[in-house]
Coordinates of C-alpha atoms in Angstrom, one line a residue:
M15 CA -76.5 -161.3 -107.4
R16 CA -80.3 -162.0 -108.3
K17 CA -81.6 -165.7 -107.4
K18 CA -81.4 -167.5 -110.5
L19 CA -83.5 -170.4 -112.5
I20 CA -80.6 -172.8 -114.4
F21 CA -81.7 -175.4 -116.4
I22 CA -79.3 -178.1 -117.4
D23 CA -79.3 -181.1 -119.6
I24 CA -77.8 -184.3 -119.4
D25 CA -76.6 -186.7 -122.2
G26 CA -73.3 -184.3 -123.4
T27 CA -73.7 -181.6 -121.3
L28 CA -73.8 -182.4 -117.6
T29 CA -73.0 -185.9 -118.8
E30 CA -70.8 -187.4 -120.7
P31 CA -73.5 -189.1 -123.5
G32 CA -75.3 -192.5 -122.1
S33 CA -73.5 -192.0 -118.4
N34 CA -75.3 -191.7 -115.1
V35 CA -72.9 -190.1 -114.1
P36 CA -71.6 -186.1 -113.9
P37 CA -68.4 -185.5 -113.3
E38 CA -67.6 -184.1 -109.5
S39 CA -66.8 -180.8 -110.8
A40 CA -70.2 -179.6 -112.2
L41 CA -71.2 -181.9 -109.0
E42 CA -69.1 -179.1 -107.0
V43 CA -70.3 -176.4 -108.7
I44 CA -74.1 -177.1 -108.8
R45 CA -73.9 -177.5 -105.0
S46 CA -72.3 -174.2 -104.6
A47 CA -74.9 -172.8 -106.8
Q48 CA -77.5 -173.6 -104.7
A49 CA -75.8 -172.7 -101.8
N50 CA -75.9 -169.9 -103.5
G51 CA -79.4 -169.6 -104.1
H52 CA -80.4 -170.3 -107.5
K53 CA -82.2 -173.8 -108.1
V54 CA -80.8 -176.5 -110.4
F55 CA -83.3 -178.4 -112.9
L56 CA -82.9 -181.2 -115.8
C57 CA -84.1 -180.1 -118.8
T58 CA -83.7 -183.1 -120.6
G59 CA -84.9 -185.6 -123.7
R60 CA -85.0 -188.4 -121.3
N61 CA -87.8 -189.4 -119.6
Y62 CA -88.7 -189.4 -116.1
D63 CA -86.9 -193.3 -115.8
M64 CA -84.1 -192.4 -118.2
L65 CA -83.1 -190.0 -116.0
S66 CA -84.0 -191.0 -112.4
P67 CA -80.3 -192.0 -111.6
L68 CA -79.8 -188.7 -111.5
L69 CA -82.0 -187.4 -109.3
K70 CA -80.2 -188.6 -105.8
Y71 CA -77.9 -185.4 -106.8
G72 CA -80.2 -183.5 -105.9
F73 CA -81.5 -181.2 -108.6
D74 CA -84.0 -179.0 -108.2
G75 CA -86.7 -180.6 -110.9
M76 CA -86.7 -181.0 -114.5
V77 CA -88.2 -180.9 -117.2
A78 CA -88.3 -184.2 -119.2
S79 CA -89.8 -185.6 -122.0
S80 CA -88.5 -182.3 -123.9
G81 CA -90.4 -180.4 -121.2
G82 CA -93.6 -183.1 -122.0
Y83 CA -93.2 -183.7 -117.8
V84 CA -92.9 -181.2 -115.7
M85 CA -91.9 -181.0 -112.2
A86 CA -90.9 -178.2 -109.5
G87 CA -89.9 -179.9 -106.5
D88 CA -91.6 -182.8 -106.2
K89 CA -95.1 -181.4 -108.0
L90 CA -95.1 -182.7 -111.0
I91 CA -97.3 -179.1 -112.6
F92 CA -97.1 -180.4 -116.3
D93 CA -97.9 -184.0 -117.8
C94 CA -99.2 -184.2 -121.7
P95 CA -97.9 -187.9 -122.7
M96 CA -99.1 -188.0 -126.4
T97 CA -102.9 -189.3 -127.7
D98 CA -103.4 -193.4 -128.5
V99 CA -104.2 -192.5 -132.3
Q100 CA -100.7 -190.1 -132.7
R101 CA -98.5 -193.0 -130.5
D102 CA -100.2 -195.6 -133.5
T103 CA -99.6 -193.6 -136.6
A104 CA -96.4 -192.9 -135.5
L105 CA -95.3 -195.8 -135.0
D106 CA -97.5 -197.9 -137.9
S107 CA -96.1 -195.4 -140.4
L108 CA -93.2 -195.4 -139.4
H109 CA -92.2 -198.9 -139.1
R110 CA -93.1 -199.7 -142.3
H111 CA -90.5 -197.6 -143.8
G112 CA -87.8 -199.3 -142.0
V113 CA -87.4 -196.6 -139.1
F114 CA -86.1 -197.9 -136.3
C115 CA -88.4 -197.0 -133.1
T116 CA -87.6 -196.0 -129.5
I117 CA -90.5 -194.9 -127.4
E118 CA -90.5 -193.4 -124.0
A119 CA -93.2 -193.4 -121.3
A120 CA -92.9 -192.3 -118.0
D121 CA -91.9 -195.9 -116.2
G122 CA -90.4 -197.0 -119.5
S123 CA -88.5 -197.0 -122.8
Y124 CA -88.8 -199.5 -125.5
G125 CA -86.7 -200.3 -128.5
D126 CA -87.2 -201.7 -131.5
A127 CA -85.4 -205.2 -131.3
D128 CA -83.1 -204.9 -134.5
L129 CA -81.4 -201.1 -133.0
K130 CA -79.4 -202.2 -131.4
D131 CA -77.8 -204.2 -134.0
F132 CA -78.3 -201.1 -136.4
L133 CA -76.8 -199.1 -134.0
K134 CA -73.0 -200.8 -133.5
D135 CA -72.2 -200.4 -137.3
Q136 CA -72.4 -196.1 -137.1
P137 CA -70.2 -193.8 -136.5
E138 CA -69.2 -192.0 -133.4
G139 CA -69.4 -187.9 -132.6
N140 CA -73.4 -188.0 -132.3
S141 CA -74.6 -187.5 -128.7
E142 CA -77.7 -188.8 -129.1
I143 CA -76.3 -192.0 -131.6
E144 CA -73.8 -192.8 -128.1
R145 CA -76.4 -192.5 -125.6
W146 CA -78.2 -194.9 -127.5
R147 CA -75.9 -197.3 -128.6
K148 CA -74.2 -196.9 -124.8
A149 CA -78.1 -197.5 -122.6
L150 CA -78.6 -200.3 -125.1
A151 CA -74.7 -202.4 -124.8
E152 CA -76.0 -201.5 -120.8
N153 CA -79.2 -202.5 -120.4
L154 CA -79.5 -199.6 -119.2
N155 CA -83.9 -199.2 -118.9
I156 CA -84.9 -200.1 -122.5
R157 CA -86.8 -202.9 -123.1
P158 CA -88.7 -204.7 -126.4
M159 CA -90.7 -203.2 -128.6
E160 CA -92.6 -206.3 -127.3
Q161 CA -92.9 -205.8 -123.7
Y162 CA -94.4 -202.6 -123.9
D163 CA -97.5 -202.0 -122.0
G164 CA -99.9 -199.6 -123.3
A165 CA -98.9 -196.5 -120.7
P166 CA -98.2 -192.7 -122.2
V167 CA -96.1 -192.2 -124.3
Y168 CA -94.4 -188.6 -124.8
K169 CA -91.7 -189.2 -127.0
V170 CA -90.7 -190.8 -130.1
V171 CA -86.9 -191.5 -130.9
I172 CA -86.2 -192.4 -134.4
M173 CA -83.2 -193.9 -136.5
C174 CA -82.5 -194.4 -140.4
R175 CA -80.7 -193.8 -143.3
E176 CA -82.1 -192.0 -146.0
L177 CA -84.5 -188.8 -145.0
S178 CA -87.1 -190.2 -147.2
Q179 CA -88.0 -193.1 -145.0
L180 CA -89.9 -190.0 -142.7
D181 CA -91.8 -188.6 -145.8
E182 CA -95.4 -190.8 -145.1
A183 CA -94.6 -190.0 -141.7
R184 CA -94.0 -186.4 -141.6
S185 CA -97.2 -186.0 -143.8
L186 CA -99.4 -187.6 -141.3
L187 CA -97.7 -185.9 -137.9
E188 CA -95.9 -182.8 -138.6
K189 CA -98.9 -180.7 -137.7
D190 CA -98.8 -182.1 -134.4
F191 CA -95.2 -183.0 -133.9
D192 CA -91.8 -181.7 -134.7
F193 CA -89.3 -184.0 -136.3
V194 CA -85.9 -182.6 -134.8
L195 CA -83.1 -184.5 -136.4
Q196 CA -79.6 -184.3 -135.0
E197 CA -76.5 -183.1 -136.9
V198 CA -75.3 -186.7 -137.9
P199 CA -71.1 -187.6 -139.0
A200 CA -70.2 -188.3 -142.6
H201 CA -72.0 -191.7 -144.1
G202 CA -73.6 -191.8 -140.7
C203 CA -77.2 -192.1 -139.8
L204 CA -80.5 -189.9 -139.4
N205 CA -81.4 -189.3 -135.7
G206 CA -83.6 -187.8 -133.7
E207 CA -87.4 -187.0 -132.4
L208 CA -90.9 -186.4 -132.5
I209 CA -91.9 -183.3 -130.4
N210 CA -95.2 -182.6 -129.5
R211 CA -96.1 -179.0 -130.6
S212 CA -98.2 -178.7 -127.9
F213 CA -94.8 -178.4 -125.4
D214 CA -90.6 -177.9 -125.6
K215 CA -88.1 -177.5 -123.4
G216 CA -88.7 -173.8 -123.2
R217 CA -92.1 -173.6 -122.3
G218 CA -91.2 -176.2 -119.7
I219 CA -88.9 -173.8 -118.6
L220 CA -91.3 -170.9 -119.0
R221 CA -93.9 -173.0 -116.5
L222 CA -91.9 -173.3 -113.6
C223 CA -90.6 -169.2 -114.6
D224 CA -94.2 -168.7 -113.4
Y225 CA -94.7 -171.4 -110.7
Y226 CA -91.2 -170.0 -109.2
G227 CA -92.1 -165.8 -109.8
V228 CA -88.7 -165.7 -111.4
P229 CA -88.8 -163.6 -114.3
V230 CA -87.3 -165.6 -117.7
E231 CA -84.7 -163.1 -117.7
D232 CA -83.2 -164.5 -114.6
T233 CA -82.4 -168.3 -116.1
V234 CA -79.8 -169.6 -117.2
G235 CA -79.6 -172.9 -119.9
F236 CA -77.0 -175.0 -120.8
G237 CA -77.2 -177.5 -123.5
D238 CA -75.3 -179.6 -126.9
S239 CA -77.5 -180.7 -129.1
M240 CA -80.8 -179.3 -131.6
N241 CA -82.9 -181.0 -129.1
D242 CA -81.7 -177.5 -126.8
L243 CA -82.6 -175.1 -129.3
E244 CA -85.8 -174.7 -127.7
M245 CA -84.5 -174.1 -124.2
I246 CA -81.6 -171.5 -125.9
R247 CA -83.8 -169.8 -126.9
T248 CA -85.5 -169.2 -123.8
V249 CA -83.0 -168.7 -121.5
G250 CA -81.7 -165.0 -120.1
T251 CA -78.0 -166.6 -120.4
S252 CA -77.6 -169.3 -123.1
V253 CA -74.3 -171.7 -122.4
C254 CA -73.6 -174.0 -125.5
M255 CA -70.7 -176.9 -124.7
E256 CA -68.0 -177.2 -127.7
N257 CA -69.3 -181.0 -128.1
G258 CA -72.3 -179.3 -129.3
A259 CA -74.0 -178.9 -132.8
K260 CA -72.1 -175.7 -134.4
A261 CA -75.7 -174.1 -135.2
L262 CA -76.3 -174.2 -131.6
K263 CA -73.3 -171.7 -130.6
E264 CA -73.9 -169.9 -133.1
I265 CA -76.9 -168.1 -131.2
S266 CA -76.1 -168.9 -127.4
T267 CA -74.7 -166.2 -125.4
M268 CA -71.4 -168.1 -125.2
V269 CA -69.2 -171.6 -125.7
A270 CA -68.4 -173.6 -122.8
P271 CA -65.7 -176.4 -122.6
S272 CA -66.6 -179.8 -123.3
V273 CA -68.8 -182.0 -121.4
T274 CA -64.8 -184.4 -121.2
D275 CA -62.8 -180.7 -120.2
D276 CA -65.2 -179.9 -117.3
G277 CA -66.6 -177.3 -119.2
L278 CA -69.7 -177.1 -116.9
A279 CA -67.9 -176.1 -113.7
K280 CA -66.0 -173.1 -115.6
A281 CA -69.0 -172.5 -117.7
F282 CA -70.5 -171.8 -113.8
R283 CA -67.6 -169.6 -112.4
K284 CA -67.9 -167.4 -115.0
L285 CA -70.5 -166.8 -115.2
G286 CA -70.5 -165.7 -111.1
L287 CA -73.6 -168.9 -110.3
A288 CA -71.2 -170.9 -108.4

């Protein structure tokens, strides 16, 4: 088999949402794939700080912050934070309409003070909500917004009850940012993130293909939510988890069993990667 670049989302794909511990079955096939000469990368909306607990498992690099921060091994090959004006415009317009925000810098994340109470009352079933509920409940490095020190920000995560709460921010920012909203359960909240149109997971993958001299048809991507859309559209072979978004399943090469059913391991073996 030709050597592949393999890209794996974290929450809902490599791990259960909000967890930093992959199942042993996933780690086993990742190591096996690497032993077979393939390279395996994290490809995630998480910033460097939030994904760092997973680095001990020996990945070959990362597409972090939804493509805004890309590393090949230990080498940073792309770095594109928001400008200060973009950051301030986003926070001012979103907060004015009661949108709950978490901003992600490379070295930390900062959330609105009352976000934990907001999430506490939301229904189950959305991997992004689960990630933030667990992260906040377990104090996984999400600090109060008032501690933010002005460091470069790559992404704003948003949660609100009504789509109309985003109208002002969209009118000001949509030319530069894609408002990626997730599927939500009935009676839940809207949640998603502002992704800079200068990058996405797909373009992060292309940057690593160029760096390693690997054609894009020799890439494989695993994801579950709509923030994986550009990855799924870009890679040569795309895999959506059974617990993933319906729209993503419809355009993927294959659907793997759920993250809780050793789905990653089963898909690696089915594809002959491990």
